[in-house]
Amino acid sequence: MPNPKQITERYFQSPSKYIQGPSAIKNAALYLEKLGKKPLLACDSNVFNIAGKSLLTTLESHGFQITHVEFAGESSAQEIDRMVGLGEGCDFVIGMGGGKTMDTAKAVASKLNLSVAILPTTASTDAPCSALSVIYTPNGEFERYAFFHANPDVVLVDTTVIARAPARFLAAGMGDAIATNVEAKLCKNSINFGGGLQTEVASAIGNKCEEVLLKYGKLAYEANKVQAVTPAFEAVVEANTLMSGLGFESGGLAAAHAIHNGFTAIPSLHHLLHGEKVAFGTVAQLILIGAPSAELDVYLSFMLSVDLPITFAQLGIPDVSDDEIRRVAKLSCAPGETIWNMQDPVTEELVFGAIKGADAAGRAYIARVGKSA
Ligand SMILES: [Zn+2]
């Protein structure tokens, strides 16, 4: 039942400021000084070498006093508590890096009751803009969503930094972003992450996100391979980060993300990025609702064009057993999962069939068009 309390208010939320452009980090002080002067900077050592040092240098030259904490790698309750302990005396939090670093920074800021600035170094997820974090166990299994009273105060996206990340990250972000419209369209009558119904603007953002990906996705992927910041690349970074973020939070998630969450229980998939599993979950959702072949082909073609996985073999689990898929289906249908936002009938058996059907549809598509769609 998508709306058991019969809520009738529409609800839309977003970060206070979103800034994106080449070499945007050089102007970080301008955008961050309203939040304070003593930030806790959470980033891992790799990100620190790529972009953290230059952020530190520019902020220090503007009189900021920075407490740098090295992110240990998992957005777990333990890691959040550790960072909260180190954040005493800071006046805002900066999360710089990938999805898990950002999710941890948002949770730390919420616990310390501080503002948070998010500086993504990849466009691999729609985590930067939302007022929620995904909390994992220390082993990397999905545990729960954590919700905060506000979205990030500043999201600052330096596209020169994003272009230096492997193109696989941009593709994964596209996998996460292509799910946005597909999922939100099924959530018209369900409650979004803000607690209300979808607005027309949330729906329009989801549509635009999909339009940009289908128009520029492949071009942006190729530009990223040569670290070129092009208009197509800028458009896709915005689709992955801003449009997907606003679109999923105020639009709603459905089966694709629930199936992704189920997949996190298969240890051999832990090397995959969030959006890679979401991409496959999107195909499974389309199978689950009985999407016609012509519609399915649009998404399969797009995913293949940016090397997103559409078969078990491409996911790296060619010999996955029915028992394992049943476990994924069971977790996808856990109480409170976003799969229950859908009006369509959902059972573990139907989801099991949809996951196997997605692999079969992916293999058939590849056999029909060849691998390089
Ligand atoms: Zn996602």
mmCIF file of C-alpha atoms and ligand atoms in Angstrom:
data_model
loop_
_atom_site.group_PDB
_atom_site.id
_atom_site.type_symbol
_atom_site.label_atom_id
_atom_site.label_comp_id
_atom_site.label_asym_id
_atom_site.label_seq_id
_atom_site.Cartn_x
_atom_site.Cartn_y
_atom_site.Cartn_z
ATOM 1 C CA MET A 1 0.000 0.000 0.000
ATOM 2 C CA PRO A 2 1.932 3.086 -1.200
ATOM 3 C CA ASN A 3 0.050 5.750 0.797
ATOM 4 C CA PRO A 4 -1.581 4.175 3.854
ATOM 5 C CA LYS A 5 -1.993 7.473 5.730
ATOM 6 C CA GLN A 6 -3.729 9.129 2.770
ATOM 7 C CA ILE A 7 -1.273 12.042 2.701
ATOM 8 C CA THR A 8 -2.335 14.692 0.169
ATOM 9 C CA GLU A 9 0.402 17.350 0.495
ATOM 10 C CA ARG A 10 3.040 17.649 -2.232
ATOM 11 C CA TYR A 11 6.593 17.962 -0.927
ATOM 12 C CA PHE A 12 9.848 19.030 -2.597
ATOM 13 C CA GLN A 13 13.275 19.508 -1.004
ATOM 14 C CA SER A 14 16.776 20.304 -2.245
ATOM 15 C CA PRO A 15 20.224 21.484 -1.134
ATOM 16 C CA SER A 16 20.503 25.229 -0.456
ATOM 17 C CA LYS A 17 23.198 25.826 -3.076
ATOM 18 C CA TYR A 18 24.502 23.769 -5.994
ATOM 19 C CA ILE A 19 27.623 24.933 -7.847
ATOM 20 C CA GLN A 20 29.252 23.064 -10.752
ATOM 21 C CA GLY A 21 32.052 23.958 -13.122
ATOM 22 C CA PRO A 22 35.662 23.387 -14.213
ATOM 23 C CA SER A 23 38.238 24.084 -11.473
ATOM 24 C CA ALA A 24 35.420 25.157 -9.121
ATOM 25 C CA ILE A 25 37.488 24.146 -6.070
ATOM 26 C CA LYS A 26 39.650 27.246 -6.515
ATOM 27 C CA ASN A 27 36.616 29.301 -5.437
ATOM 28 C CA ALA A 28 35.714 27.021 -2.512
ATOM 29 C CA ALA A 29 36.374 29.684 0.132
ATOM 30 C CA LEU A 30 33.807 31.965 -1.468
ATOM 31 C CA TYR A 31 31.110 29.308 -1.288
ATOM 32 C CA LEU A 32 32.039 27.818 2.101
ATOM 33 C CA GLU A 33 32.858 30.842 4.263
ATOM 34 C CA LYS A 34 29.205 31.389 5.179
ATOM 35 C CA LEU A 35 29.219 27.985 6.889
ATOM 36 C CA GLY A 36 32.148 28.702 9.229
ATOM 37 C CA LYS A 37 35.925 28.768 9.371
ATOM 38 C CA LYS A 38 36.796 25.539 11.196
ATOM 39 C CA PRO A 39 35.608 22.609 9.094
ATOM 40 C CA LEU A 40 36.011 18.910 9.732
ATOM 41 C CA LEU A 41 37.222 17.575 6.377
ATOM 42 C CA ALA A 42 36.334 13.923 5.790
ATOM 43 C CA CYS A 43 38.064 12.284 2.840
ATOM 44 C CA ASP A 44 40.114 9.160 2.213
ATOM 45 C CA SER A 45 43.856 9.289 1.525
ATOM 46 C CA ASN A 46 43.437 8.738 -2.199
ATOM 47 C CA VAL A 47 40.977 11.629 -2.552
ATOM 48 C CA PHE A 48 43.179 13.768 -0.344
ATOM 49 C CA ASN A 49 46.050 13.373 -2.802
ATOM 50 C CA ILE A 50 43.820 13.989 -5.847
ATOM 51 C CA ALA A 51 41.818 16.995 -4.637
ATOM 52 C CA GLY A 52 41.926 17.349 -0.836
ATOM 53 C CA LYS A 53 45.349 18.980 -0.751
ATOM 54 C CA SER A 54 44.363 21.732 -3.162
ATOM 55 C CA LEU A 55 41.152 22.347 -1.207
ATOM 56 C CA LEU A 56 43.154 22.526 2.015
ATOM 57 C CA THR A 57 45.632 24.977 0.467
ATOM 58 C CA THR A 58 43.002 27.322 -0.919
ATOM 59 C CA LEU A 59 40.935 27.290 2.295
ATOM 60 C CA GLU A 60 43.985 27.837 4.522
ATOM 61 C CA SER A 61 45.021 30.780 2.373
ATOM 62 C CA HIS A 62 41.625 32.289 3.265
ATOM 63 C CA GLY A 63 42.086 31.755 7.018
ATOM 64 C CA PHE A 64 40.221 28.453 7.479
ATOM 65 C CA GLN A 65 41.459 26.065 10.202
ATOM 66 C CA ILE A 66 40.852 22.534 8.958
ATOM 67 C CA THR A 67 40.653 19.283 10.899
ATOM 68 C CA HIS A 68 41.343 16.539 8.368
ATOM 69 C CA VAL A 69 40.027 13.057 9.186
ATOM 70 C CA GLU A 70 40.839 10.104 6.970
ATOM 71 C CA PHE A 71 37.698 8.211 5.944
ATOM 72 C CA ALA A 72 38.162 4.480 6.555
ATOM 73 C CA GLY A 73 35.997 3.272 3.651
ATOM 74 C CA GLU A 74 32.544 2.239 4.884
ATOM 75 C CA SER A 75 29.563 4.437 5.804
ATOM 76 C CA SER A 76 28.865 2.373 8.898
ATOM 77 C CA ALA A 77 27.536 3.418 12.296
ATOM 78 C CA GLN A 78 30.992 2.717 13.756
ATOM 79 C CA GLU A 79 32.745 5.022 11.280
ATOM 80 C CA ILE A 80 30.189 7.784 11.848
ATOM 81 C CA ASP A 81 30.658 7.601 15.632
ATOM 82 C CA ARG A 82 34.448 7.701 15.230
ATOM 83 C CA MET A 83 34.243 10.878 13.139
ATOM 84 C CA VAL A 84 31.736 12.509 15.480
ATOM 85 C CA GLY A 85 34.325 12.045 18.253
ATOM 86 C CA LEU A 86 36.955 13.835 16.152
ATOM 87 C CA GLY A 87 34.648 16.687 15.139
ATOM 88 C CA GLU A 88 34.377 18.411 18.513
ATOM 89 C CA GLY A 89 35.179 22.111 18.131
ATOM 90 C CA CYS A 90 34.542 22.204 14.378
ATOM 91 C CA ASP A 91 31.866 24.545 13.031
ATOM 92 C CA PHE A 92 30.880 22.679 9.856
ATOM 93 C CA VAL A 93 31.620 19.444 8.012
ATOM 94 C CA ILE A 94 33.040 18.916 4.527
ATOM 95 C CA GLY A 95 32.576 15.532 2.878
ATOM 96 C CA MET A 96 34.877 15.104 -0.106
ATOM 97 C CA GLY A 97 34.985 11.935 -2.188
ATOM 98 C CA GLY A 98 32.586 9.227 -3.333
ATOM 99 C CA GLY A 99 29.109 8.210 -2.172
ATOM 100 C CA LYS A 100 30.133 6.533 1.060
ATOM 101 C CA THR A 101 32.311 9.443 2.197
ATOM 102 C CA MET A 102 29.463 11.864 1.490
ATOM 103 C CA ASP A 103 26.919 9.678 3.279
ATOM 104 C CA THR A 104 29.217 9.492 6.303
ATOM 105 C CA ALA A 105 29.841 13.270 6.302
ATOM 106 C CA LYS A 106 26.100 14.004 6.198
ATOM 107 C CA ALA A 107 25.468 11.663 9.124
ATOM 108 C CA VAL A 108 28.359 13.166 11.121
ATOM 109 C CA ALA A 109 27.093 16.722 10.505
ATOM 110 C CA SER A 110 23.607 15.719 11.568
ATOM 111 C CA LYS A 111 24.860 14.166 14.817
ATOM 112 C CA LEU A 112 26.975 17.242 15.580
ATOM 113 C CA ASN A 113 24.119 19.549 14.514
ATOM 114 C CA LEU A 114 26.400 21.334 12.022
ATOM 115 C CA SER A 115 26.085 22.487 8.415
ATOM 116 C CA VAL A 116 27.571 20.256 5.738
ATOM 117 C CA ALA A 117 29.242 20.941 2.397
ATOM 118 C CA ILE A 118 29.568 18.098 -0.094
ATOM 119 C CA LEU A 119 32.377 18.053 -2.669
ATOM 120 C CA PRO A 120 32.020 14.949 -4.817
ATOM 121 C CA THR A 121 35.131 13.773 -6.658
ATOM 122 C CA THR A 122 33.211 11.372 -8.889
ATOM 123 C CA ALA A 123 29.778 11.629 -10.484
ATOM 124 C CA SER A 124 29.091 8.033 -9.550
ATOM 125 C CA THR A 125 25.990 8.393 -7.342
ATOM 126 C CA ASP A 126 23.143 10.754 -6.572
ATOM 127 C CA ALA A 127 24.204 10.937 -2.917
ATOM 128 C CA PRO A 128 25.534 14.558 -2.857
ATOM 129 C CA CYS A 129 22.239 16.494 -2.850
ATOM 130 C CA SER A 130 19.963 14.404 -0.646
ATOM 131 C CA ALA A 131 19.064 14.648 3.045
ATOM 132 C CA LEU A 132 19.588 10.946 3.554
ATOM 133 C CA SER A 133 22.470 8.523 3.875
ATOM 134 C CA VAL A 134 22.721 4.845 3.202
ATOM 135 C CA ILE A 135 24.181 3.062 6.198
ATOM 136 C CA TYR A 136 26.014 -0.208 5.589
ATOM 137 C CA THR A 137 27.330 -2.845 7.980
ATOM 138 C CA PRO A 138 31.128 -2.813 8.420
ATOM 139 C CA ASN A 139 31.105 -5.689 5.860
ATOM 140 C CA GLY A 140 29.378 -3.565 3.226
ATOM 141 C CA GLU A 141 25.851 -4.991 3.400
ATOM 142 C CA PHE A 142 22.922 -2.575 3.172
ATOM 143 C CA GLU A 143 21.647 -1.850 6.679
ATOM 144 C CA ARG A 144 19.205 1.080 6.519
ATOM 145 C CA TYR A 145 18.512 4.591 5.247
ATOM 146 C CA ALA A 146 19.226 7.422 7.707
ATOM 147 C CA PHE A 147 17.181 10.617 7.283
ATOM 148 C CA PHE A 148 18.277 14.128 8.278
ATOM 149 C CA HIS A 149 16.305 17.308 8.935
ATOM 150 C CA ALA A 150 18.030 19.223 6.105
ATOM 151 C CA ASN A 151 19.744 18.697 2.759
ATOM 152 C CA PRO A 152 23.414 19.695 2.407
ATOM 153 C CA ASP A 153 24.002 23.451 2.637
ATOM 154 C CA VAL A 154 26.438 23.525 -0.273
ATOM 155 C CA VAL A 155 27.146 21.007 -3.040
ATOM 156 C CA LEU A 156 30.265 22.043 -4.947
ATOM 157 C CA VAL A 157 31.156 19.998 -8.021
ATOM 158 C CA ASP A 158 34.529 20.572 -9.670
ATOM 159 C CA THR A 159 34.173 19.005 -13.115
ATOM 160 C CA THR A 160 37.930 19.097 -13.744
ATOM 161 C CA VAL A 161 38.330 16.758 -10.745
ATOM 162 C CA ILE A 162 35.356 14.604 -11.835
ATOM 163 C CA ALA A 163 36.896 14.223 -15.331
ATOM 164 C CA ARG A 164 40.065 12.779 -13.800
ATOM 165 C CA ALA A 165 38.134 9.876 -12.233
ATOM 166 C CA PRO A 166 37.865 6.684 -14.298
ATOM 167 C CA ALA A 167 34.994 6.767 -16.809
ATOM 168 C CA ARG A 168 33.562 3.706 -15.068
ATOM 169 C CA PHE A 169 32.487 5.996 -12.206
ATOM 170 C CA LEU A 170 30.595 8.327 -14.535
ATOM 171 C CA ALA A 171 28.925 5.292 -16.125
ATOM 172 C CA ALA A 172 27.906 4.003 -12.685
ATOM 173 C CA GLY A 173 26.424 7.427 -11.921
ATOM 174 C CA MET A 174 24.451 7.116 -15.125
ATOM 175 C CA GLY A 175 23.219 3.705 -13.969
ATOM 176 C CA ASP A 176 21.974 5.323 -10.767
ATOM 177 C CA ALA A 177 20.514 8.293 -12.662
ATOM 178 C CA ILE A 178 18.749 6.311 -15.403
ATOM 179 C CA ALA A 179 16.785 4.606 -12.616
ATOM 180 C CA THR A 180 15.459 7.959 -11.353
ATOM 181 C CA ASN A 181 12.685 8.497 -13.883
ATOM 182 C CA VAL A 182 11.931 4.803 -14.267
ATOM 183 C CA GLU A 183 11.361 4.530 -10.508
ATOM 184 C CA ALA A 184 9.688 7.911 -9.902
ATOM 185 C CA LYS A 185 7.089 7.226 -12.596
ATOM 186 C CA LEU A 186 5.819 4.345 -10.456
ATOM 187 C CA CYS A 187 5.689 6.495 -7.320
ATOM 188 C CA LYS A 188 2.995 8.997 -8.345
ATOM 189 C CA ASN A 189 0.743 7.921 -5.497
ATOM 190 C CA SER A 190 3.343 7.038 -2.903
ATOM 191 C CA ILE A 191 5.162 9.033 -0.266
ATOM 192 C CA ASN A 192 8.575 10.428 -1.221
ATOM 193 C CA PHE A 193 11.617 10.788 1.053
ATOM 194 C CA GLY A 194 10.359 14.155 2.285
ATOM 195 C CA GLY A 195 7.108 12.603 3.469
ATOM 196 C CA GLY A 196 4.750 13.973 0.803
ATOM 197 C CA LEU A 197 3.558 13.410 -2.726
ATOM 198 C CA GLN A 198 5.575 14.057 -5.874
ATOM 199 C CA THR A 199 5.451 17.617 -7.258
ATOM 200 C CA GLU A 200 5.245 18.379 -10.970
ATOM 201 C CA VAL A 201 8.762 19.796 -10.754
ATOM 202 C CA ALA A 202 10.172 16.542 -9.313
ATOM 203 C CA SER A 203 8.540 14.636 -12.140
ATOM 204 C CA ALA A 204 9.919 17.105 -14.712
ATOM 205 C CA ILE A 205 13.430 16.774 -13.267
ATOM 206 C CA GLY A 206 13.235 12.982 -13.587
ATOM 207 C CA ASN A 207 12.190 13.326 -17.210
ATOM 208 C CA LYS A 208 14.965 15.815 -17.956
ATOM 209 C CA CYS A 209 17.513 13.566 -16.255
ATOM 210 C CA GLU A 210 16.585 10.693 -18.558
ATOM 211 C CA GLU A 211 16.562 12.957 -21.623
ATOM 212 C CA VAL A 212 20.085 14.227 -20.890
ATOM 213 C CA LEU A 213 21.446 10.715 -20.330
ATOM 214 C CA LEU A 214 19.978 9.332 -23.537
ATOM 215 C CA LYS A 215 21.175 12.376 -25.495
ATOM 216 C CA TYR A 216 24.661 12.841 -24.027
ATOM 217 C CA GLY A 217 25.500 9.711 -21.995
ATOM 218 C CA LYS A 218 27.722 7.984 -24.540
ATOM 219 C CA LEU A 219 29.424 11.254 -25.563
ATOM 220 C CA ALA A 220 30.155 12.137 -21.946
ATOM 221 C CA TYR A 221 31.510 8.631 -21.270
ATOM 222 C CA GLU A 222 33.937 8.952 -24.187
ATOM 223 C CA ALA A 223 34.960 12.493 -23.120
ATOM 224 C CA ASN A 224 35.680 11.179 -19.613
ATOM 225 C CA LYS A 225 38.035 8.532 -21.032
ATOM 226 C CA VAL A 226 40.303 11.336 -22.265
ATOM 227 C CA GLN A 227 39.607 13.543 -19.201
ATOM 228 C CA ALA A 228 37.902 16.182 -21.341
ATOM 229 C CA VAL A 229 35.373 18.566 -19.772
ATOM 230 C CA THR A 230 32.879 19.087 -22.597
ATOM 231 C CA PRO A 231 29.288 20.411 -22.645
ATOM 232 C CA ALA A 232 28.034 16.795 -22.897
ATOM 233 C CA PHE A 233 30.192 15.880 -19.887
ATOM 234 C CA GLU A 234 28.917 18.866 -17.860
ATOM 235 C CA ALA A 235 25.321 17.946 -18.730
ATOM 236 C CA VAL A 236 25.760 14.338 -17.608
ATOM 237 C CA VAL A 237 27.537 15.322 -14.381
ATOM 238 C CA GLU A 238 24.533 17.544 -13.635
ATOM 239 C CA ALA A 239 22.119 14.732 -14.529
ATOM 240 C CA ASN A 240 23.965 12.243 -12.290
ATOM 241 C CA THR A 241 24.400 14.619 -9.386
ATOM 242 C CA LEU A 242 21.691 17.286 -9.278
ATOM 243 C CA MET A 243 18.824 15.931 -11.363
ATOM 244 C CA SER A 244 19.104 12.369 -10.131
ATOM 245 C CA GLY A 245 19.489 13.587 -6.540
ATOM 246 C CA LEU A 246 16.450 15.867 -6.601
ATOM 247 C CA GLY A 247 14.520 13.420 -8.764
ATOM 248 C CA PHE A 248 14.882 10.383 -6.522
ATOM 249 C CA GLU A 249 14.444 12.215 -3.226
ATOM 250 C CA SER A 250 11.313 14.148 -4.137
ATOM 251 C CA GLY A 251 10.121 11.623 -6.736
ATOM 252 C CA GLY A 252 10.579 8.321 -4.952
ATOM 253 C CA LEU A 253 12.375 5.016 -5.392
ATOM 254 C CA ALA A 254 10.775 1.723 -6.368
ATOM 255 C CA ALA A 255 12.026 -1.759 -7.310
ATOM 256 C CA ALA A 256 15.387 -0.909 -8.946
ATOM 257 C CA HIS A 257 16.934 0.332 -5.709
ATOM 258 C CA ALA A 258 15.249 -2.359 -3.596
ATOM 259 C CA ILE A 259 16.774 -5.011 -5.860
ATOM 260 C CA HIS A 260 20.133 -3.228 -5.593
ATOM 261 C CA ASN A 261 19.836 -3.413 -1.824
ATOM 262 C CA GLY A 262 19.152 -7.138 -2.141
ATOM 263 C CA PHE A 263 22.256 -7.556 -4.311
ATOM 264 C CA THR A 264 24.462 -6.067 -1.572
ATOM 265 C CA ALA A 265 23.983 -9.379 0.278
ATOM 266 C CA ILE A 266 25.950 -11.267 -2.411
ATOM 267 C CA PRO A 267 29.623 -10.910 -1.364
ATOM 268 C CA SER A 268 30.919 -11.531 -4.903
ATOM 269 C CA LEU A 269 29.170 -8.320 -6.023
ATOM 270 C CA HIS A 270 30.896 -6.082 -3.495
ATOM 271 C CA HIS A 271 33.448 -4.960 -6.083
ATOM 272 C CA LEU A 272 30.651 -3.416 -8.165
ATOM 273 C CA LEU A 273 29.658 0.228 -7.813
ATOM 274 C CA HIS A 274 26.202 1.233 -6.541
ATOM 275 C CA GLY A 275 25.002 2.440 -9.948
ATOM 276 C CA GLU A 276 26.152 -0.732 -11.708
ATOM 277 C CA LYS A 277 23.851 -2.817 -9.535
ATOM 278 C CA VAL A 278 21.080 -0.210 -9.800
ATOM 279 C CA ALA A 279 21.346 -0.401 -13.620
ATOM 280 C CA PHE A 280 20.637 -4.122 -13.527
ATOM 281 C CA GLY A 281 17.886 -3.492 -10.958
ATOM 282 C CA THR A 282 16.321 -1.015 -13.394
ATOM 283 C CA VAL A 283 16.091 -3.681 -16.074
ATOM 284 C CA ALA A 284 14.616 -6.069 -13.507
ATOM 285 C CA GLN A 285 12.019 -3.450 -12.548
ATOM 286 C CA LEU A 286 11.051 -2.969 -16.205
ATOM 287 C CA ILE A 287 10.581 -6.742 -16.492
ATOM 288 C CA LEU A 288 8.593 -6.769 -13.240
ATOM 289 C CA ILE A 289 6.052 -4.247 -14.547
ATOM 290 C CA GLY A 290 5.834 -5.890 -17.971
ATOM 291 C CA ALA A 291 7.428 -3.087 -20.001
ATOM 292 C CA PRO A 292 7.124 -3.729 -23.768
ATOM 293 C CA SER A 293 10.246 -4.776 -25.702
ATOM 294 C CA ALA A 294 10.587 -1.479 -27.562
ATOM 295 C CA GLU A 295 10.752 0.414 -24.241
ATOM 296 C CA LEU A 296 13.135 -2.123 -22.722
ATOM 297 C CA ASP A 297 15.430 -1.855 -25.753
ATOM 298 C CA VAL A 298 15.925 1.895 -25.177
ATOM 299 C CA TYR A 299 17.370 1.236 -21.723
ATOM 300 C CA LEU A 300 19.345 -1.881 -22.679
ATOM 301 C CA SER A 301 20.926 -0.036 -25.607
ATOM 302 C CA PHE A 302 21.836 2.918 -23.398
ATOM 303 C CA MET A 303 23.354 0.708 -20.701
ATOM 304 C CA LEU A 304 25.442 -1.291 -23.167
ATOM 305 C CA SER A 305 26.689 1.936 -24.764
ATOM 306 C CA VAL A 306 28.299 2.952 -21.462
ATOM 307 C CA ASP A 307 29.332 -0.576 -20.403
ATOM 308 C CA LEU A 308 26.759 -0.995 -17.631
ATOM 309 C CA PRO A 309 25.926 -4.626 -16.766
ATOM 310 C CA ILE A 310 22.696 -6.103 -18.161
ATOM 311 C CA THR A 311 23.399 -9.816 -17.600
ATOM 312 C CA PHE A 312 24.561 -11.977 -14.689
ATOM 313 C CA ALA A 313 27.789 -12.586 -16.628
ATOM 314 C CA GLN A 314 28.421 -8.843 -16.954
ATOM 315 C CA LEU A 315 27.681 -8.440 -13.238
ATOM 316 C CA GLY A 316 30.426 -11.027 -12.651
ATOM 317 C CA ILE A 317 28.092 -13.754 -11.335
ATOM 318 C CA PRO A 318 27.585 -16.057 -14.382
ATOM 319 C CA ASP A 319 26.892 -19.067 -12.150
ATOM 320 C CA VAL A 320 24.644 -17.408 -9.568
ATOM 321 C CA SER A 321 22.279 -19.988 -8.062
ATOM 322 C CA ASP A 322 18.498 -19.769 -7.814
ATOM 323 C CA ASP A 323 18.882 -19.870 -4.035
ATOM 324 C CA GLU A 324 21.053 -16.755 -4.113
ATOM 325 C CA ILE A 325 18.584 -14.940 -6.362
ATOM 326 C CA ARG A 326 15.761 -15.952 -4.033
ATOM 327 C CA ARG A 327 17.725 -14.388 -1.173
ATOM 328 C CA VAL A 328 18.118 -11.157 -3.185
ATOM 329 C CA ALA A 329 14.375 -11.185 -3.952
ATOM 330 C CA LYS A 330 13.513 -11.752 -0.294
ATOM 331 C CA LEU A 331 15.682 -8.820 0.821
ATOM 332 C CA SER A 332 14.241 -6.626 -1.968
ATOM 333 C CA CYS A 333 10.808 -7.276 -0.488
ATOM 334 C CA ALA A 334 11.763 -6.567 3.140
ATOM 335 C CA PRO A 335 9.216 -4.518 5.098
ATOM 336 C CA GLY A 336 9.765 -0.794 4.499
ATOM 337 C CA GLU A 337 11.676 -1.340 1.234
ATOM 338 C CA THR A 338 11.013 1.126 -1.572
ATOM 339 C CA ILE A 339 9.590 -1.689 -3.719
ATOM 340 C CA TRP A 340 6.350 -1.222 -1.750
ATOM 341 C CA ASN A 341 5.946 2.259 -3.278
ATOM 342 C CA MET A 342 4.711 0.551 -6.431
ATOM 343 C CA GLN A 343 1.060 0.026 -7.224
ATOM 344 C CA ASP A 344 1.954 -3.091 -9.248
ATOM 345 C CA PRO A 345 1.692 -6.486 -7.584
ATOM 346 C CA VAL A 346 4.903 -7.452 -5.786
ATOM 347 C CA THR A 347 5.839 -10.782 -4.219
ATOM 348 C CA GLU A 348 9.206 -12.441 -3.639
ATOM 349 C CA GLU A 349 8.313 -14.956 -6.338
ATOM 350 C CA LEU A 350 7.549 -12.202 -8.869
ATOM 351 C CA VAL A 351 10.808 -10.384 -8.057
ATOM 352 C CA PHE A 352 12.751 -13.657 -8.359
ATOM 353 C CA GLY A 353 11.230 -14.077 -11.815
ATOM 354 C CA ALA A 354 11.969 -10.467 -12.772
ATOM 355 C CA ILE A 355 15.663 -10.788 -11.832
ATOM 356 C CA LYS A 356 16.055 -13.974 -13.875
ATOM 357 C CA GLY A 357 13.994 -12.395 -16.649
ATOM 358 C CA ALA A 358 16.281 -9.357 -16.709
ATOM 359 C CA ASP A 359 19.342 -11.542 -17.282
ATOM 360 C CA ALA A 360 17.520 -13.433 -20.036
ATOM 361 C CA ALA A 361 16.394 -10.171 -21.698
ATOM 362 C CA GLY A 362 19.930 -8.783 -21.500
ATOM 363 C CA ARG A 363 21.445 -11.900 -23.062
ATOM 364 C CA ALA A 364 18.820 -11.938 -25.809
ATOM 365 C CA TYR A 365 19.448 -8.253 -26.553
ATOM 366 C CA ILE A 366 23.204 -8.789 -26.829
ATOM 367 C CA ALA A 367 22.650 -11.819 -29.098
ATOM 368 C CA ARG A 368 20.383 -9.651 -31.284
ATOM 369 C CA VAL A 369 22.474 -6.474 -31.602
ATOM 370 C CA GLY A 370 25.988 -7.585 -30.701
ATOM 371 C CA LYS A 371 27.938 -6.450 -27.683
ATOM 372 C CA SER A 372 28.752 -2.939 -28.824
ATOM 373 C CA ALA A 373 25.298 -1.394 -29.079
HETATM 374 ZN ZN ZN B 1 21.018 5.310 -5.939
#
